[in-house]
Amino acid sequence: MMVTSVPVLLNTLLYAGVGMVVLVVGFVLLDLLTPGKLWEEINDKQNRAVAIFAGSVALALAIIIAAAIHG
């Protein structure tokens, strides 16, 4: 049986929240820096290349955030 203390749980939730905020900010910045509307290209026009690009950027940001948290 694994026992988790309250401070560890709160730190985990804090880091998860910060990570999600950074990913959203990264997606918004990506949308601002690229021509056209990113979400419109992915959702309405079904542009797979843009979806792969956006997913790659999100994955890269997630790896950077995980490395920063892990130390």
PDB file of C-alpha atoms in Angstrom:
ATOM      1  CA  MET A   1       0.000   0.000   0.000  1.00  0.00           C
ATOM      2  CA  MET A   2       1.335   3.426  -0.996  1.00  0.00           C
ATOM      3  CA  VAL A   3       0.719   6.360   1.315  1.00  0.00           C
ATOM      4  CA  THR A   4       0.913   9.858  -0.167  1.00  0.00           C
ATOM      5  CA  SER A   5       1.226  12.871   2.068  1.00  0.00           C
ATOM      6  CA  VAL A   6      -0.863  15.987   1.535  1.00  0.00           C
ATOM      7  CA  PRO A   7       2.076  18.285   0.620  1.00  0.00           C
ATOM      8  CA  VAL A   8       3.225  15.845  -2.072  1.00  0.00           C
ATOM      9  CA  LEU A   9      -0.288  15.692  -3.486  1.00  0.00           C
ATOM     10  CA  LEU A  10      -0.593  19.500  -3.472  1.00  0.00           C
ATOM     11  CA  ASN A  11       2.788  19.873  -5.194  1.00  0.00           C
ATOM     12  CA  THR A  12       1.727  17.400  -7.859  1.00  0.00           C
ATOM     13  CA  LEU A  13      -1.510  19.285  -8.488  1.00  0.00           C
ATOM     14  CA  LEU A  14       0.360  22.603  -8.571  1.00  0.00           C
ATOM     15  CA  TYR A  15       2.893  21.340 -11.107  1.00  0.00           C
ATOM     16  CA  ALA A  16       0.133  19.796 -13.227  1.00  0.00           C
ATOM     17  CA  GLY A  17      -1.766  23.101 -13.224  1.00  0.00           C
ATOM     18  CA  VAL A  18       1.333  25.116 -14.118  1.00  0.00           C
ATOM     19  CA  GLY A  19       2.142  22.638 -16.871  1.00  0.00           C
ATOM     20  CA  MET A  20      -1.336  22.931 -18.391  1.00  0.00           C
ATOM     21  CA  VAL A  21      -1.192  26.734 -18.269  1.00  0.00           C
ATOM     22  CA  VAL A  22       2.201  26.726 -20.008  1.00  0.00           C
ATOM     23  CA  LEU A  23       0.879  24.373 -22.707  1.00  0.00           C
ATOM     24  CA  VAL A  24      -2.144  26.613 -23.339  1.00  0.00           C
ATOM     25  CA  VAL A  25       0.042  29.715 -23.479  1.00  0.00           C
ATOM     26  CA  GLY A  26       2.385  27.900 -25.868  1.00  0.00           C
ATOM     27  CA  PHE A  27      -0.513  26.948 -28.130  1.00  0.00           C
ATOM     28  CA  VAL A  28      -1.789  30.555 -28.146  1.00  0.00           C
ATOM     29  CA  LEU A  29       1.699  31.863 -28.951  1.00  0.00           C
ATOM     30  CA  LEU A  30       2.030  29.295 -31.725  1.00  0.00           C
ATOM     31  CA  ASP A  31      -1.312  30.464 -33.115  1.00  0.00           C
ATOM     32  CA  LEU A  32      -0.171  34.093 -33.012  1.00  0.00           C
ATOM     33  CA  LEU A  33       3.204  33.390 -34.633  1.00  0.00           C
ATOM     34  CA  THR A  34       1.902  31.310 -37.529  1.00  0.00           C
ATOM     35  CA  PRO A  35      -0.109  32.711 -40.427  1.00  0.00           C
ATOM     36  CA  GLY A  36      -3.839  31.975 -40.367  1.00  0.00           C
ATOM     37  CA  LYS A  37      -5.940  30.598 -37.573  1.00  0.00           C
ATOM     38  CA  LEU A  38      -4.436  27.388 -36.222  1.00  0.00           C
ATOM     39  CA  TRP A  39      -7.617  25.906 -34.764  1.00  0.00           C
ATOM     40  CA  GLU A  40      -9.607  26.724 -37.929  1.00  0.00           C
ATOM     41  CA  GLU A  41      -6.999  24.950 -40.066  1.00  0.00           C
ATOM     42  CA  ILE A  42      -7.071  21.871 -37.847  1.00  0.00           C
ATOM     43  CA  ASN A  43     -10.779  21.631 -37.084  1.00  0.00           C
ATOM     44  CA  ASP A  44     -12.610  23.132 -40.059  1.00  0.00           C
ATOM     45  CA  LYS A  45     -10.219  22.467 -42.933  1.00  0.00           C
ATOM     46  CA  GLN A  46      -8.941  19.117 -41.569  1.00  0.00           C
ATOM     47  CA  ASN A  47      -5.335  20.088 -42.310  1.00  0.00           C
ATOM     48  CA  ARG A  48      -3.318  17.131 -41.013  1.00  0.00           C
ATOM     49  CA  ALA A  49       0.065  18.786 -41.516  1.00  0.00           C
ATOM     50  CA  VAL A  50      -0.900  21.665 -39.237  1.00  0.00           C
ATOM     51  CA  ALA A  51      -2.301  19.206 -36.687  1.00  0.00           C
ATOM     52  CA  ILE A  52       0.960  17.229 -36.686  1.00  0.00           C
ATOM     53  CA  PHE A  53       2.939  20.464 -36.312  1.00  0.00           C
ATOM     54  CA  ALA A  54       0.788  21.681 -33.410  1.00  0.00           C
ATOM     55  CA  GLY A  55       0.962  18.271 -31.748  1.00  0.00           C
ATOM     56  CA  SER A  56       4.738  18.215 -32.116  1.00  0.00           C
ATOM     57  CA  VAL A  57       5.046  21.628 -30.488  1.00  0.00           C
ATOM     58  CA  ALA A  58       2.736  20.541 -27.642  1.00  0.00           C
ATOM     59  CA  LEU A  59       4.771  17.363 -27.123  1.00  0.00           C
ATOM     60  CA  ALA A  60       8.035  19.318 -27.123  1.00  0.00           C
ATOM     61  CA  LEU A  61       6.648  21.764 -24.557  1.00  0.00           C
ATOM     62  CA  ALA A  62       5.455  18.847 -22.412  1.00  0.00           C
ATOM     63  CA  ILE A  63       8.926  17.274 -22.476  1.00  0.00           C
ATOM     64  CA  ILE A  64      10.545  20.579 -21.512  1.00  0.00           C
ATOM     65  CA  ILE A  65       8.071  21.118 -18.660  1.00  0.00           C
ATOM     66  CA  ALA A  66       8.569  17.548 -17.398  1.00  0.00           C
ATOM     67  CA  ALA A  67      12.355  17.966 -17.475  1.00  0.00           C
ATOM     68  CA  ALA A  68      12.106  21.286 -15.615  1.00  0.00           C
ATOM     69  CA  ILE A  69       9.889  19.786 -12.932  1.00  0.00           C
ATOM     70  CA  HIS A  70      11.956  16.633 -12.571  1.00  0.00           C
ATOM     71  CA  GLY A  71      15.154  18.625 -12.198  1.00  0.00           C
TER      72      GLY A  71
END
